[in-house]
mmCIF file of C-alpha atoms in Angstrom:
data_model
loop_
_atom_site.group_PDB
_atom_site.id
_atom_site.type_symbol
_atom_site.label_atom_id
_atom_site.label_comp_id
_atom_site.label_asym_id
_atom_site.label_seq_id
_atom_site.Cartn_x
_atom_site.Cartn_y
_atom_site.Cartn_z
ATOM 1 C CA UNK U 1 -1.883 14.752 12.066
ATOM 2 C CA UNK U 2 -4.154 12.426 10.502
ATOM 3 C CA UNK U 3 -6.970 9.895 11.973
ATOM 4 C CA UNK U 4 -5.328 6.940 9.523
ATOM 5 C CA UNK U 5 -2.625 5.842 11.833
ATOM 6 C CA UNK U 6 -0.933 6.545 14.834
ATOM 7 C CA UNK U 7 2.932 7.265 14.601
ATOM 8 C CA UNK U 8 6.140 8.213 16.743
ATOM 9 C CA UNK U 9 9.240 9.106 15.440
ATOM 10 C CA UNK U 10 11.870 7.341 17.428
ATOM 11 C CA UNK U 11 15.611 7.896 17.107
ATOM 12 C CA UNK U 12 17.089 4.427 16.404
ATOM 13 C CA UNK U 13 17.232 2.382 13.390
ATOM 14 C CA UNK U 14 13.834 0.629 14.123
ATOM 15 C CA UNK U 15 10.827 0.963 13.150
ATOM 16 C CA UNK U 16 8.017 -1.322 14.023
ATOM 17 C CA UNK U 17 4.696 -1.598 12.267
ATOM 18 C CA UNK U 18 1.846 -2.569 13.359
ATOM 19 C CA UNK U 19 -1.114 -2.543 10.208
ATOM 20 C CA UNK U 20 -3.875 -4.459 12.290
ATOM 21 C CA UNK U 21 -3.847 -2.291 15.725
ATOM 22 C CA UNK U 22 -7.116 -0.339 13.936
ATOM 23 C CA UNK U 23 -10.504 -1.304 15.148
ATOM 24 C CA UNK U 24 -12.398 1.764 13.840
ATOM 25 C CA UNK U 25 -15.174 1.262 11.178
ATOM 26 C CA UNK U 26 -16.009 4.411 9.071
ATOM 27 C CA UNK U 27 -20.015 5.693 10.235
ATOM 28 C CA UNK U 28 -20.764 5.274 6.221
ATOM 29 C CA UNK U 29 -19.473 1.296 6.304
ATOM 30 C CA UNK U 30 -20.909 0.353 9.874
ATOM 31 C CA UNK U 31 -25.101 -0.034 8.457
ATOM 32 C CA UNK U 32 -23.708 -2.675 6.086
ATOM 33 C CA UNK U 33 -21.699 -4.425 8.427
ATOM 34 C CA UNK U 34 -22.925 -7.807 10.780
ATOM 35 C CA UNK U 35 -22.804 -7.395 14.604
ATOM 36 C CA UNK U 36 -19.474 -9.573 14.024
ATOM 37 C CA UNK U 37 -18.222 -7.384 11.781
ATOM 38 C CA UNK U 38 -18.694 -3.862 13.878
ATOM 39 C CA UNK U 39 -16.763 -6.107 16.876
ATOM 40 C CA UNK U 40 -13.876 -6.024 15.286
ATOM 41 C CA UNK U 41 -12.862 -9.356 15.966
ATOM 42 C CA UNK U 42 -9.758 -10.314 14.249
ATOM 43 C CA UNK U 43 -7.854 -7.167 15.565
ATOM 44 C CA UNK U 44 -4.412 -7.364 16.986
ATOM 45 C CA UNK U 45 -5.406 -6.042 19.849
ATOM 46 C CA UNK U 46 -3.830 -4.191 22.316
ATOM 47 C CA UNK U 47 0.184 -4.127 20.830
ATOM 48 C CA UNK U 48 1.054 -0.635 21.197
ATOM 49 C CA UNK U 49 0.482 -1.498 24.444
ATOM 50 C CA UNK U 50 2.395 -4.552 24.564
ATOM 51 C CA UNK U 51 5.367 -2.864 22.702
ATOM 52 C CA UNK U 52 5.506 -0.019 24.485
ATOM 53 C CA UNK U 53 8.932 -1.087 25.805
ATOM 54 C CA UNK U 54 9.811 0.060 21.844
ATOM 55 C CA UNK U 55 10.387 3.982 23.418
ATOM 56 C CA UNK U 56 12.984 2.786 25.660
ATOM 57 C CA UNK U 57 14.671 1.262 22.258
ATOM 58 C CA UNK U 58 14.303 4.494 20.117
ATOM 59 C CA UNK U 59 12.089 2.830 17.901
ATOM 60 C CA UNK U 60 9.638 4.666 15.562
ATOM 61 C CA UNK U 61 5.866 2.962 15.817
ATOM 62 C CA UNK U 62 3.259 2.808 13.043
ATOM 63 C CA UNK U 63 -0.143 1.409 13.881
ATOM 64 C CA UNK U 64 -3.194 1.709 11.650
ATOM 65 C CA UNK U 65 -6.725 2.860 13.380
ATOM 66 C CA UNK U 66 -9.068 1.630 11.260
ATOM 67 C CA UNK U 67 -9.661 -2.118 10.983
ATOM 68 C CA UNK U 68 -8.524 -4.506 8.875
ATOM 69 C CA UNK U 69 -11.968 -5.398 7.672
ATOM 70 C CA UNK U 70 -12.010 -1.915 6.149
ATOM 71 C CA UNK U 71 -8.893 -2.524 4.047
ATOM 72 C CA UNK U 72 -5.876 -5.130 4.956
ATOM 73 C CA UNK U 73 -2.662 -3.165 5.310
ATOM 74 C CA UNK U 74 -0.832 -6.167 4.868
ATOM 75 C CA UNK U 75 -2.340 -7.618 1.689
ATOM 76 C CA UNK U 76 -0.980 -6.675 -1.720
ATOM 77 C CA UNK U 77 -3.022 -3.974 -3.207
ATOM 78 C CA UNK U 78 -3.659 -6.232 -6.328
ATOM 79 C CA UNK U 79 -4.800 -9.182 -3.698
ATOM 80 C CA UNK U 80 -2.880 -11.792 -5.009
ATOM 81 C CA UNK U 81 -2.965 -15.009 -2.347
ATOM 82 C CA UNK U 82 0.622 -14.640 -0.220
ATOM 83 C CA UNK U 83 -0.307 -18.696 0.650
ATOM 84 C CA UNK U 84 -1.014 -20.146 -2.768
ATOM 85 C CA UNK U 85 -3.818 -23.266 -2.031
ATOM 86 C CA UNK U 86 -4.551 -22.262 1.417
ATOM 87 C CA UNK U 87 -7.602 -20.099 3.323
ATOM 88 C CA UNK U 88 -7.363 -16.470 1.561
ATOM 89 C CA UNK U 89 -8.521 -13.664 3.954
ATOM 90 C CA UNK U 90 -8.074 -11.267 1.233
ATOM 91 C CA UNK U 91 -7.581 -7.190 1.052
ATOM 92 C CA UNK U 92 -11.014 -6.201 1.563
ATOM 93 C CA UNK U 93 -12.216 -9.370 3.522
ATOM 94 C CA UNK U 94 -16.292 -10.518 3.433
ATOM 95 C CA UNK U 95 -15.810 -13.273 5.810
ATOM 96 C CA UNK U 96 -13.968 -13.268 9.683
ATOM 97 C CA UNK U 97 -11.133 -15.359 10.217
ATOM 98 C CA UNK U 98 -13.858 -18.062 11.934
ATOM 99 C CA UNK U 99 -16.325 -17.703 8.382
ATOM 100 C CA UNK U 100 -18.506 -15.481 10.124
ATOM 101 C CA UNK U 101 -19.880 -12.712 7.409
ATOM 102 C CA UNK U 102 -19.200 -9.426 7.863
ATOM 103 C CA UNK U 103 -21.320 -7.720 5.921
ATOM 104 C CA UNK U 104 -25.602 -8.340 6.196
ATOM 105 C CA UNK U 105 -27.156 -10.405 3.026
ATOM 106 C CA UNK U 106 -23.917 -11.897 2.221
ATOM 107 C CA UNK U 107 -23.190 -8.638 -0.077
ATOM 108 C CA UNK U 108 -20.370 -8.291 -2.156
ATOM 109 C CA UNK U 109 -18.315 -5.538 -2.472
ATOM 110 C CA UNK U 110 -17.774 -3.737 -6.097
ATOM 111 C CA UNK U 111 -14.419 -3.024 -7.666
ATOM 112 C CA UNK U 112 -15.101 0.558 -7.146
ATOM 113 C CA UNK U 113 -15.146 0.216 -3.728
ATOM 114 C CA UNK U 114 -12.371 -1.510 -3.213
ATOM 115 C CA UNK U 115 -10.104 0.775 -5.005
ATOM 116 C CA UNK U 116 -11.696 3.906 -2.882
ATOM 117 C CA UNK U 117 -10.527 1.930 0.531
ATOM 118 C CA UNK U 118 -7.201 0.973 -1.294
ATOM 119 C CA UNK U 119 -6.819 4.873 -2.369
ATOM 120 C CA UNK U 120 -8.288 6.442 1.279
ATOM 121 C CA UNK U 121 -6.474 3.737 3.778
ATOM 122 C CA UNK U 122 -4.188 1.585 2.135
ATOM 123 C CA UNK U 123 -2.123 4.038 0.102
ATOM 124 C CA UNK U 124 -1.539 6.587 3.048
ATOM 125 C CA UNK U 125 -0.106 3.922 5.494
ATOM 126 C CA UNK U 126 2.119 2.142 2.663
ATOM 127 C CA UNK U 127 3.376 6.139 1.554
ATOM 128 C CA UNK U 128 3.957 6.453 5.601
ATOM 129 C CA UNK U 129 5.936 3.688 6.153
ATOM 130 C CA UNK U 130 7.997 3.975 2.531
ATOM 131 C CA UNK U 131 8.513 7.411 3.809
ATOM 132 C CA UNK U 132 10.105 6.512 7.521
ATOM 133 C CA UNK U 133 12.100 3.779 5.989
ATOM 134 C CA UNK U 134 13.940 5.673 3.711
ATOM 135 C CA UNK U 135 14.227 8.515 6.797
ATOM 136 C CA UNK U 136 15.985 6.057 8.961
ATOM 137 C CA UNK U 137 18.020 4.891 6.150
ATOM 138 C CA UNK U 138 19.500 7.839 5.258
ATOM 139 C CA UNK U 139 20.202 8.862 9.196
ATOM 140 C CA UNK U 140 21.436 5.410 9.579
ATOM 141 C CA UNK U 141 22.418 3.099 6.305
ATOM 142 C CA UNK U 142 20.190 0.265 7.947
ATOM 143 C CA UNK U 143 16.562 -0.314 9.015
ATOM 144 C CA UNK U 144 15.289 -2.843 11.338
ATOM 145 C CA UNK U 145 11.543 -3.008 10.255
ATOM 146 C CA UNK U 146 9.553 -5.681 12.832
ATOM 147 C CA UNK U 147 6.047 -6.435 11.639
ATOM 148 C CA UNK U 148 4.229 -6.801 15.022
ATOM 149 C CA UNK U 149 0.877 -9.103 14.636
ATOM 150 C CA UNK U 150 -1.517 -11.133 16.899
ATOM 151 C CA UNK U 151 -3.857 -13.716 16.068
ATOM 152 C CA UNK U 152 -6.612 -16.702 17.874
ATOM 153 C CA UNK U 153 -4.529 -19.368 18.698
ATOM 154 C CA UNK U 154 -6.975 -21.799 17.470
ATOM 155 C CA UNK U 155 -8.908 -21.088 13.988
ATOM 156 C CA UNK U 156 -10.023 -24.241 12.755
ATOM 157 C CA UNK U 157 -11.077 -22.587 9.087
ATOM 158 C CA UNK U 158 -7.366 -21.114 8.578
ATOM 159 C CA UNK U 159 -5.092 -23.849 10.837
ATOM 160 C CA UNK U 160 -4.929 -27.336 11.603
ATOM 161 C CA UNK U 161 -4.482 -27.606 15.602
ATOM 162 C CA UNK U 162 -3.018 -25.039 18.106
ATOM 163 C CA UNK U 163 -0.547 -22.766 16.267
ATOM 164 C CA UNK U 164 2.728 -21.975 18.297
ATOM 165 C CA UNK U 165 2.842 -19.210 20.470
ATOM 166 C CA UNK U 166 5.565 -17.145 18.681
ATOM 167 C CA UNK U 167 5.908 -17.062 15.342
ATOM 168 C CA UNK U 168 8.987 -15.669 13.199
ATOM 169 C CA UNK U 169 8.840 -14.804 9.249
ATOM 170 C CA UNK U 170 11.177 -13.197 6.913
ATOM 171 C CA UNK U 171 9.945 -14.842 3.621
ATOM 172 C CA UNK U 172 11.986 -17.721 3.919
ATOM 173 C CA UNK U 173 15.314 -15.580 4.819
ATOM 174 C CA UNK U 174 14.504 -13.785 1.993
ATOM 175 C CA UNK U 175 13.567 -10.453 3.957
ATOM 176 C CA UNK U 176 16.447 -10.323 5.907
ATOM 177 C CA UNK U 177 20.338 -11.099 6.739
ATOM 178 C CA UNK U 178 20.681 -14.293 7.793
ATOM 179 C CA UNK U 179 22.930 -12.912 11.092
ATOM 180 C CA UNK U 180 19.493 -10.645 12.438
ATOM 181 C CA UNK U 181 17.474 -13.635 12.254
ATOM 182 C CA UNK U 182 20.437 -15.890 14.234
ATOM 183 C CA UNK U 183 20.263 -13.399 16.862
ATOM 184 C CA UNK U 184 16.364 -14.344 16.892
ATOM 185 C CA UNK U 185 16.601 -17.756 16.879
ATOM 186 C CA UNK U 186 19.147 -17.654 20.058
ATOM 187 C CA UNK U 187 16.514 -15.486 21.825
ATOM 188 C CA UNK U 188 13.790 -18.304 21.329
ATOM 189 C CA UNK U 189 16.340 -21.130 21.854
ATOM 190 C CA UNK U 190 16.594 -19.239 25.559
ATOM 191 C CA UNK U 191 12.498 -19.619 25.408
ATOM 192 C CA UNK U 192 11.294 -22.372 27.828
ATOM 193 C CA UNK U 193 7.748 -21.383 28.657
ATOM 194 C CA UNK U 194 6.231 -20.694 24.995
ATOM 195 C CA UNK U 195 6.245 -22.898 22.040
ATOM 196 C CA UNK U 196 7.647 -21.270 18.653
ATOM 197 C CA UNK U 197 8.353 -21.634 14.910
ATOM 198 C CA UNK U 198 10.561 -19.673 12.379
ATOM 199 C CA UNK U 199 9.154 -19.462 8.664
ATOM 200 C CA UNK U 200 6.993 -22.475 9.405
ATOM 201 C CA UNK U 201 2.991 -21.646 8.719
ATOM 202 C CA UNK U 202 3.699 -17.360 9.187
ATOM 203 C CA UNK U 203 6.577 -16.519 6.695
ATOM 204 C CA UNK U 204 6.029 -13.244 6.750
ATOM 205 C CA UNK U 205 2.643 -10.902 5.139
ATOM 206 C CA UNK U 206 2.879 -7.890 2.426
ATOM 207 C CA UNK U 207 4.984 -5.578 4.386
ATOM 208 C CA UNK U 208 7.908 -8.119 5.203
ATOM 209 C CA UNK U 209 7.860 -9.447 2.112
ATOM 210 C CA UNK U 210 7.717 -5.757 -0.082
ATOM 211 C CA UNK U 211 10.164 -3.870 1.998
ATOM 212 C CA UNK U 212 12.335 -6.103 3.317
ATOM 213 C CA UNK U 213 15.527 -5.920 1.331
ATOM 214 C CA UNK U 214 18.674 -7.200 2.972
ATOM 215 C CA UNK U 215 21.072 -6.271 0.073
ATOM 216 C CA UNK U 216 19.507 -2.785 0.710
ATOM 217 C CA UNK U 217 19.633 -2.588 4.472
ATOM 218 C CA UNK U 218 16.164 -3.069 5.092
ATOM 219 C CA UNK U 219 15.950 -5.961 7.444
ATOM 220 C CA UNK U 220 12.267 -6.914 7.920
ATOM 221 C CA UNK U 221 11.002 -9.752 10.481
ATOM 222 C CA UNK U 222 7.655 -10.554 11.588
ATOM 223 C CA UNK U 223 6.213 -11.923 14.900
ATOM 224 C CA UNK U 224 2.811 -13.370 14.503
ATOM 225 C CA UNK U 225 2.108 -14.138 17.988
ATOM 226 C CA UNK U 226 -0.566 -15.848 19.342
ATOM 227 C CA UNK U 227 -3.168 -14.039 21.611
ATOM 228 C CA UNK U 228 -3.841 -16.601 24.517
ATOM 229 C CA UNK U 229 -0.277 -15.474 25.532
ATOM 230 C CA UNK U 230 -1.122 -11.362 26.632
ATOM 231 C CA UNK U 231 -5.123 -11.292 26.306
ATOM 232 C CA UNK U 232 -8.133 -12.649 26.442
ATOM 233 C CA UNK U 233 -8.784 -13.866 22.777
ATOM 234 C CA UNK U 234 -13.041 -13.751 23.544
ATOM 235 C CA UNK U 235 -14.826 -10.819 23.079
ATOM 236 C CA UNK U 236 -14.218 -7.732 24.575
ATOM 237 C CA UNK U 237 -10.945 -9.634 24.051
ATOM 238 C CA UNK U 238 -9.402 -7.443 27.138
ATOM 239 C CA UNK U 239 -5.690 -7.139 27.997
ATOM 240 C CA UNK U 240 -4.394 -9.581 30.717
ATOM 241 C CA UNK U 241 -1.299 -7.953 32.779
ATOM 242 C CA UNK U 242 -1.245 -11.313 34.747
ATOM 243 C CA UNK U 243 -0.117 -12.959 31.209
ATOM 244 C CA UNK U 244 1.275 -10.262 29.426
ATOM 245 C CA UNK U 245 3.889 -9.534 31.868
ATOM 246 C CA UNK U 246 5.265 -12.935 31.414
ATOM 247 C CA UNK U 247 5.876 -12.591 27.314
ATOM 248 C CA UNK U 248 6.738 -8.844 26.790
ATOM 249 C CA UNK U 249 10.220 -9.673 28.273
ATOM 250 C CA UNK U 250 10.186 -12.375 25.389
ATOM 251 C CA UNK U 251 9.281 -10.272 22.486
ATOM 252 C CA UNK U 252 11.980 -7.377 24.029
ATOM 253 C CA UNK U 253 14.057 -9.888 24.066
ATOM 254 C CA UNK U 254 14.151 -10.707 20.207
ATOM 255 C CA UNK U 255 13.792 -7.219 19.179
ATOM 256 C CA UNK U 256 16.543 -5.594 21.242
ATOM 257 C CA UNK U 257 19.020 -8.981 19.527
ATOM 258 C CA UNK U 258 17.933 -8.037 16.218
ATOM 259 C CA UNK U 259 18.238 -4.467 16.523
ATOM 260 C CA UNK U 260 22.058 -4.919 18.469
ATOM 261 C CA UNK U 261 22.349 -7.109 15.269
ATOM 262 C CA UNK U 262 21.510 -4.689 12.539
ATOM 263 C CA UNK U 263 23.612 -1.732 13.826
ATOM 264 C CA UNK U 264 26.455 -4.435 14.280
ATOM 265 C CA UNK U 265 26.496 -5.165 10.782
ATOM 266 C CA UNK U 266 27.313 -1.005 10.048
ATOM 267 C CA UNK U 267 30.338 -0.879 12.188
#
């Protein structure tokens, strides 16, 4: 067991990642932090309760516990800008997704610090999910790894407007077969009651853009979806069943066709 992440091994050739569940602080970070920071804010909150339908599936679930404005999980550990010219949140972020500061006085964080969160957070949950990958590979010749995210659906700093309530990446079809990501697009074409976009301003973070590997049978898609559709997105940003309820059979719906699409392709 470890206090990094939470994980269950599932049986079918899905695994689904979640790197911004966490909302812990380590007690040595929290006297440095603003009273923005210590809420947590920009959390994707409550998914493993929105994807709990993922047991019913077989699906092994990652999700981190400590927060992303520890160390991003889904940043490259050399934090390189995955949107060249636009907003950079970066992998050890100063500044919330609305500009707030995180940390008191404005301080800036040393290189040495950095690479201890990279070494004590980052490193453990990239070795984790390497590690089930290649597990479910080997029991299955294919993967099916869905990046699960959640975000504001309005952040004037990072987006112009309202962004679209479900959003699809795989790197530009880069991150996986072109078939998996039909069997998406029919789900969403089915979608009357939320608005959508496929590799449009979400093309996918780190994680779908590292492991996904279609001529390797890694098949990696994320949803970015937005929060006004299962929460509230205002702090203490609580889960709404009344809203939730409506969307879950949504997001089942694309995972399920991309997962009956992945094993397809190994018959």
């Amino acid at each position: 067991m470890t206090d990094l992440f939470q994980f269950s091994r599932g049986t079918a050739p899905l695994l689904i990642s979640i790197p911004h569940l966490g909302s812990q602080i380590p007690d040595a970070q929290r006297p440095h932090m603003t009273d923005v920071a210590l809420q947590s804010g920009d959390t994707d909150w409550h998914l493993d309760t929105l994807y709990q339908f993922a047991q019913a599936l077989g699906a092994s679930v990652l999700g981190a516990r400590y927060s992303r404005y520890v160390v991003d999980l889904n940043r490259p550990p050399n934090d390189e800008s995955l949107y060249p010219g636009q907003t950079k949140t970066g992998l050890c972020p100063t500044q919330a997704f609305r500009g707030d500061a995180l940390y008191q006085n404005d301080a800036v964080l040393t290189d040495t610090e950095r690479a201890q969160r990279l070494e004590a957070y980052w490193k453990p949950y990239h070795a984790k999910l390497q590690e089930e990958i290649d597990r479910i590979k080997a029991e299955h010749g294919t993967v099916l790894l869905w990046e699960a995210h959640s975000i504001a659906s309005v952040l004037p700093r990072l987006f112009e407007g309202k962004l679209p309530d479900l959003n699809i990446g795989t790197s530009d079809g880069a991150s996986c077969a072109p078939d998996i990501l039909a069997a998406v697009h029919e789900q969403l074409n089915g979608c009357k009651d939320y608005t959508w976009a496929v590799n449009g301003r979400f093309k996918g973070g780190y994680i779908t853009r590292h492991y996904g590997s279609p001529a390797d049978n890694v098949h990696a898609i994320q949803l970015e979806m937005c929060q006004s559709t299962y929460m509230d997105e205002t702090y203490p940003y609580g889960y709404r069943p009344d809203l939730a309820d409506k969307v879950i059979p949504v997001v089942e719906g694309m995972v399920t066709a991309a997962l009956r699409q992945t094993t397809a392709r190994q018959r």
